[in-house]
Amino acid sequence: MERLPPGQKEIKKSLLRHIGSVPKFDPKTWNLAVYGEVKNPLSLSWKDILRLQSITNTSDFHCVEGWSVLNNRWEGISFRTVVEMAEPKDNAKYVTFESDDRYTTSLPITDLLEEKVLLAYKLQDEYLEPERGGPLRLVVPHKYAYKSAMWVRKIKFTSTQELGYWESRGYSNTADPWKEDRRAK
């Protein structure tokens, strides 16, 4: 099987891409809120995140601009862990991620239950630099990178899908790099 989706070229290190300034991180006051259509809303401190069982996996990272970085070693918590802790209600079908810089993206829960989807705090065995989305970023390897929100602070379970920042500006909501699904149809 090909490693690179159609229209992608391999680069050795991901480019730094973000809009606006990089949010500040204070581990003493930082928290992650999980809310919406869940039985158990959560507020997790940075210490709480680090106490959860971590997983490490290696995946490729594909940008909608046409570049890919192969063999990224991510460490963090499986998104499945969040689902187990929050217990989504039966009507919860989607999840919206809200970042410190007000960036948003949304995915169906089914996409987020894939094995390699995680909330990462390490890349290549080092804590994520703020410029790379630290302290916590979503990693969804089977989607274009704009679905892998940086600086995640809120996770909202919803019954209907909310369009995120790029999706509301004409980018594909399904973001499948293997289908070159870059723009909304």
mmCIF file of C-alpha atoms in Angstrom:
data_model
loop_
_atom_site.group_PDB
_atom_site.id
_atom_site.type_symbol
_atom_site.label_atom_id
_atom_site.label_comp_id
_atom_site.label_asym_id
_atom_site.label_seq_id
_atom_site.Cartn_x
_atom_site.Cartn_y
_atom_site.Cartn_z
ATOM 1 C CA MET A 1 0.000 0.000 0.000
ATOM 2 C CA GLU A 2 1.206 3.509 -0.811
ATOM 3 C CA ARG A 3 2.357 5.550 2.191
ATOM 4 C CA LEU A 4 1.487 8.904 0.636
ATOM 5 C CA PRO A 5 -2.047 9.857 -0.322
ATOM 6 C CA PRO A 6 -2.554 11.264 -3.845
ATOM 7 C CA GLY A 7 -1.249 14.795 -4.273
ATOM 8 C CA GLN A 8 1.051 14.652 -1.222
ATOM 9 C CA LYS A 9 4.852 14.875 -1.038
ATOM 10 C CA GLU A 10 7.010 13.847 1.901
ATOM 11 C CA ILE A 11 8.917 16.434 3.906
ATOM 12 C CA LYS A 12 11.152 15.675 6.880
ATOM 13 C CA LYS A 13 9.721 18.067 9.477
ATOM 14 C CA SER A 14 6.254 19.584 9.654
ATOM 15 C CA LEU A 15 5.976 23.264 8.899
ATOM 16 C CA LEU A 16 4.706 25.554 11.625
ATOM 17 C CA ARG A 17 1.230 26.700 10.653
ATOM 18 C CA HIS A 18 -1.194 28.629 12.814
ATOM 19 C CA ILE A 19 -3.223 31.802 12.679
ATOM 20 C CA GLY A 20 -2.476 34.476 15.256
ATOM 21 C CA SER A 21 -0.323 34.175 18.337
ATOM 22 C CA VAL A 22 0.579 30.995 20.188
ATOM 23 C CA PRO A 23 -1.471 30.616 23.394
ATOM 24 C CA LYS A 24 0.361 30.629 26.726
ATOM 25 C CA PHE A 25 0.317 27.499 28.872
ATOM 26 C CA ASP A 26 0.251 27.540 32.662
ATOM 27 C CA PRO A 27 0.141 23.971 34.009
ATOM 28 C CA LYS A 28 -1.280 25.234 37.330
ATOM 29 C CA THR A 29 -4.406 26.781 35.819
ATOM 30 C CA TRP A 30 -4.848 24.843 32.547
ATOM 31 C CA ASN A 31 -7.851 22.525 32.290
ATOM 32 C CA LEU A 32 -9.715 20.489 29.694
ATOM 33 C CA ALA A 33 -13.519 20.683 29.725
ATOM 34 C CA VAL A 34 -15.611 17.823 28.329
ATOM 35 C CA TYR A 35 -19.308 18.651 28.094
ATOM 36 C CA GLY A 36 -22.452 18.640 25.977
ATOM 37 C CA GLU A 37 -24.405 15.456 25.316
ATOM 38 C CA VAL A 38 -22.606 13.401 28.002
ATOM 39 C CA LYS A 39 -23.676 11.734 31.228
ATOM 40 C CA ASN A 40 -20.469 12.764 33.038
ATOM 41 C CA PRO A 41 -19.159 16.254 32.197
ATOM 42 C CA LEU A 42 -15.460 16.513 33.010
ATOM 43 C CA SER A 43 -12.954 19.156 33.995
ATOM 44 C CA LEU A 44 -9.453 17.703 33.858
ATOM 45 C CA SER A 45 -6.383 19.548 35.125
ATOM 46 C CA TRP A 46 -2.983 19.119 33.481
ATOM 47 C CA LYS A 47 -2.029 16.747 36.329
ATOM 48 C CA ASP A 48 -5.223 14.748 35.694
ATOM 49 C CA ILE A 49 -4.303 14.382 32.008
ATOM 50 C CA LEU A 50 -0.813 13.139 32.846
ATOM 51 C CA ARG A 51 -2.231 10.595 35.331
ATOM 52 C CA LEU A 52 -4.428 8.937 32.690
ATOM 53 C CA GLN A 53 -3.101 5.858 30.949
ATOM 54 C CA SER A 54 -0.971 6.988 28.043
ATOM 55 C CA ILE A 55 -0.504 5.330 24.697
ATOM 56 C CA THR A 56 2.193 5.764 22.101
ATOM 57 C CA ASN A 57 1.691 5.189 18.415
ATOM 58 C CA THR A 58 3.314 6.123 15.152
ATOM 59 C CA SER A 59 1.322 7.666 12.327
ATOM 60 C CA ASP A 60 1.682 9.878 9.293
ATOM 61 C CA PHE A 61 0.581 13.528 9.211
ATOM 62 C CA HIS A 62 -0.967 14.909 6.006
ATOM 63 C CA CYS A 63 -1.507 18.635 5.415
ATOM 64 C CA VAL A 64 -4.187 19.845 3.016
ATOM 65 C CA GLU A 65 -1.457 22.021 1.424
ATOM 66 C CA GLY A 66 0.099 18.860 -0.075
ATOM 67 C CA TRP A 67 2.885 17.889 2.310
ATOM 68 C CA SER A 68 3.156 14.883 4.604
ATOM 69 C CA VAL A 69 5.465 13.970 7.474
ATOM 70 C CA LEU A 70 5.831 10.218 7.929
ATOM 71 C CA ASN A 71 6.508 8.263 11.126
ATOM 72 C CA ASN A 72 5.434 10.718 13.813
ATOM 73 C CA ARG A 73 5.712 9.106 17.243
ATOM 74 C CA TRP A 74 2.864 10.553 19.324
ATOM 75 C CA GLU A 75 2.137 9.979 22.999
ATOM 76 C CA GLY A 76 -0.994 10.960 24.870
ATOM 77 C CA ILE A 77 -4.381 9.613 25.855
ATOM 78 C CA SER A 78 -6.605 7.644 23.550
ATOM 79 C CA PHE A 79 -9.755 9.503 22.601
ATOM 80 C CA ARG A 80 -11.562 6.313 23.599
ATOM 81 C CA THR A 81 -10.533 7.089 27.200
ATOM 82 C CA VAL A 82 -12.406 10.412 27.050
ATOM 83 C CA VAL A 83 -15.462 8.633 25.643
ATOM 84 C CA GLU A 84 -15.369 6.021 28.422
ATOM 85 C CA MET A 85 -15.039 8.673 31.128
ATOM 86 C CA ALA A 86 -17.665 11.098 29.787
ATOM 87 C CA GLU A 87 -20.209 8.463 28.665
ATOM 88 C CA PRO A 88 -21.868 10.165 25.677
ATOM 89 C CA LYS A 89 -25.655 10.050 25.606
ATOM 90 C CA ASP A 90 -27.365 8.060 22.848
ATOM 91 C CA ASN A 91 -28.027 11.210 20.804
ATOM 92 C CA ALA A 92 -24.334 12.260 20.788
ATOM 93 C CA LYS A 93 -23.055 11.573 17.274
ATOM 94 C CA TYR A 94 -20.392 14.283 16.837
ATOM 95 C CA VAL A 95 -17.643 16.009 18.765
ATOM 96 C CA THR A 96 -16.553 19.632 18.440
ATOM 97 C CA PHE A 97 -13.046 20.564 19.578
ATOM 98 C CA GLU A 98 -12.460 24.101 20.794
ATOM 99 C CA SER A 99 -8.935 25.449 21.085
ATOM 100 C CA ASP A 100 -7.331 28.127 23.222
ATOM 101 C CA ASP A 101 -7.195 30.414 20.177
ATOM 102 C CA ARG A 102 -10.939 29.833 19.433
ATOM 103 C CA TYR A 103 -10.183 27.456 16.551
ATOM 104 C CA THR A 104 -12.814 24.740 16.159
ATOM 105 C CA THR A 105 -13.264 21.539 14.219
ATOM 106 C CA SER A 106 -15.808 18.752 14.420
ATOM 107 C CA LEU A 107 -15.815 15.046 13.648
ATOM 108 C CA PRO A 108 -18.239 12.150 13.946
ATOM 109 C CA ILE A 109 -17.615 10.052 17.064
ATOM 110 C CA THR A 110 -17.070 7.033 14.803
ATOM 111 C CA ASP A 111 -13.983 8.730 13.280
ATOM 112 C CA LEU A 112 -12.622 9.504 16.734
ATOM 113 C CA LEU A 113 -12.907 5.908 17.963
ATOM 114 C CA GLU A 114 -10.270 4.740 15.464
ATOM 115 C CA GLU A 115 -7.285 3.135 17.169
ATOM 116 C CA LYS A 116 -4.649 5.825 16.491
ATOM 117 C CA VAL A 117 -6.752 8.871 17.435
ATOM 118 C CA LEU A 118 -5.424 10.517 20.553
ATOM 119 C CA LEU A 119 -5.044 13.691 22.526
ATOM 120 C CA ALA A 120 -1.276 14.031 22.274
ATOM 121 C CA TYR A 121 1.109 15.799 24.614
ATOM 122 C CA LYS A 122 4.350 14.359 23.219
ATOM 123 C CA LEU A 123 5.869 14.128 19.752
ATOM 124 C CA GLN A 124 9.066 12.122 19.114
ATOM 125 C CA ASP A 125 9.339 11.517 22.897
ATOM 126 C CA GLU A 126 9.385 15.239 23.765
ATOM 127 C CA TYR A 127 6.556 17.281 25.256
ATOM 128 C CA LEU A 128 4.804 19.205 22.482
ATOM 129 C CA GLU A 129 6.135 22.688 21.987
ATOM 130 C CA PRO A 130 3.417 25.361 22.045
ATOM 131 C CA GLU A 131 4.200 26.113 18.371
ATOM 132 C CA ARG A 132 3.250 22.515 17.537
ATOM 133 C CA GLY A 133 -0.017 22.588 19.475
ATOM 134 C CA GLY A 134 1.196 21.900 23.007
ATOM 135 C CA PRO A 135 0.295 21.258 25.634
ATOM 136 C CA LEU A 136 -2.481 19.099 24.114
ATOM 137 C CA ARG A 137 -3.495 18.524 20.526
ATOM 138 C CA LEU A 138 -5.847 16.175 18.793
ATOM 139 C CA VAL A 139 -4.243 13.698 16.370
ATOM 140 C CA VAL A 140 -6.518 12.158 13.718
ATOM 141 C CA PRO A 141 -4.094 10.421 11.315
ATOM 142 C CA HIS A 142 -6.708 9.379 8.754
ATOM 143 C CA LYS A 143 -7.801 12.995 8.128
ATOM 144 C CA TYR A 144 -6.065 16.114 6.835
ATOM 145 C CA ALA A 145 -4.214 17.935 9.603
ATOM 146 C CA TYR A 146 -6.779 20.736 10.019
ATOM 147 C CA LYS A 147 -8.940 18.129 11.771
ATOM 148 C CA SER A 148 -6.126 17.636 14.330
ATOM 149 C CA ALA A 149 -6.804 20.737 16.418
ATOM 150 C CA MET A 150 -3.968 22.311 18.363
ATOM 151 C CA TRP A 151 -4.274 23.738 21.910
ATOM 152 C CA VAL A 152 -7.423 21.746 22.707
ATOM 153 C CA ARG A 153 -9.257 23.091 25.771
ATOM 154 C CA LYS A 154 -12.880 22.039 25.269
ATOM 155 C CA ILE A 155 -14.481 18.908 23.883
ATOM 156 C CA LYS A 156 -18.197 19.199 23.205
ATOM 157 C CA PHE A 157 -20.349 16.184 22.314
ATOM 158 C CA THR A 158 -23.279 17.148 20.071
ATOM 159 C CA SER A 159 -26.266 15.578 18.338
ATOM 160 C CA THR A 160 -25.666 17.541 15.117
ATOM 161 C CA GLN A 161 -22.375 18.380 13.489
ATOM 162 C CA GLU A 162 -21.051 21.914 13.854
ATOM 163 C CA LEU A 163 -18.843 23.245 11.074
ATOM 164 C CA GLY A 164 -15.403 24.245 12.285
ATOM 165 C CA TYR A 165 -13.136 27.128 11.350
ATOM 166 C CA TRP A 166 -11.852 25.783 8.011
ATOM 167 C CA GLU A 167 -14.977 23.821 7.155
ATOM 168 C CA SER A 168 -17.098 26.978 7.366
ATOM 169 C CA ARG A 169 -14.614 28.583 4.940
ATOM 170 C CA GLY A 170 -15.024 25.980 2.191
ATOM 171 C CA TYR A 171 -12.738 23.146 3.231
ATOM 172 C CA SER A 172 -14.061 19.591 3.176
ATOM 173 C CA ASN A 173 -15.796 18.432 6.321
ATOM 174 C CA THR A 174 -14.755 14.817 5.697
ATOM 175 C CA ALA A 175 -11.085 15.733 4.992
ATOM 176 C CA ASP A 176 -10.046 12.323 3.626
ATOM 177 C CA PRO A 177 -6.495 12.582 2.245
ATOM 178 C CA TRP A 178 -6.814 9.276 0.374
ATOM 179 C CA LYS A 179 -9.672 10.747 -1.679
ATOM 180 C CA GLU A 180 -7.974 14.180 -2.020
ATOM 181 C CA ASP A 181 -11.056 15.518 -0.254
ATOM 182 C CA ARG A 182 -9.731 19.051 0.243
ATOM 183 C CA ARG A 183 -12.618 21.384 -0.608
ATOM 184 C CA ALA A 184 -16.341 21.157 0.138
ATOM 185 C CA LYS A 185 -18.327 19.841 -2.774
#
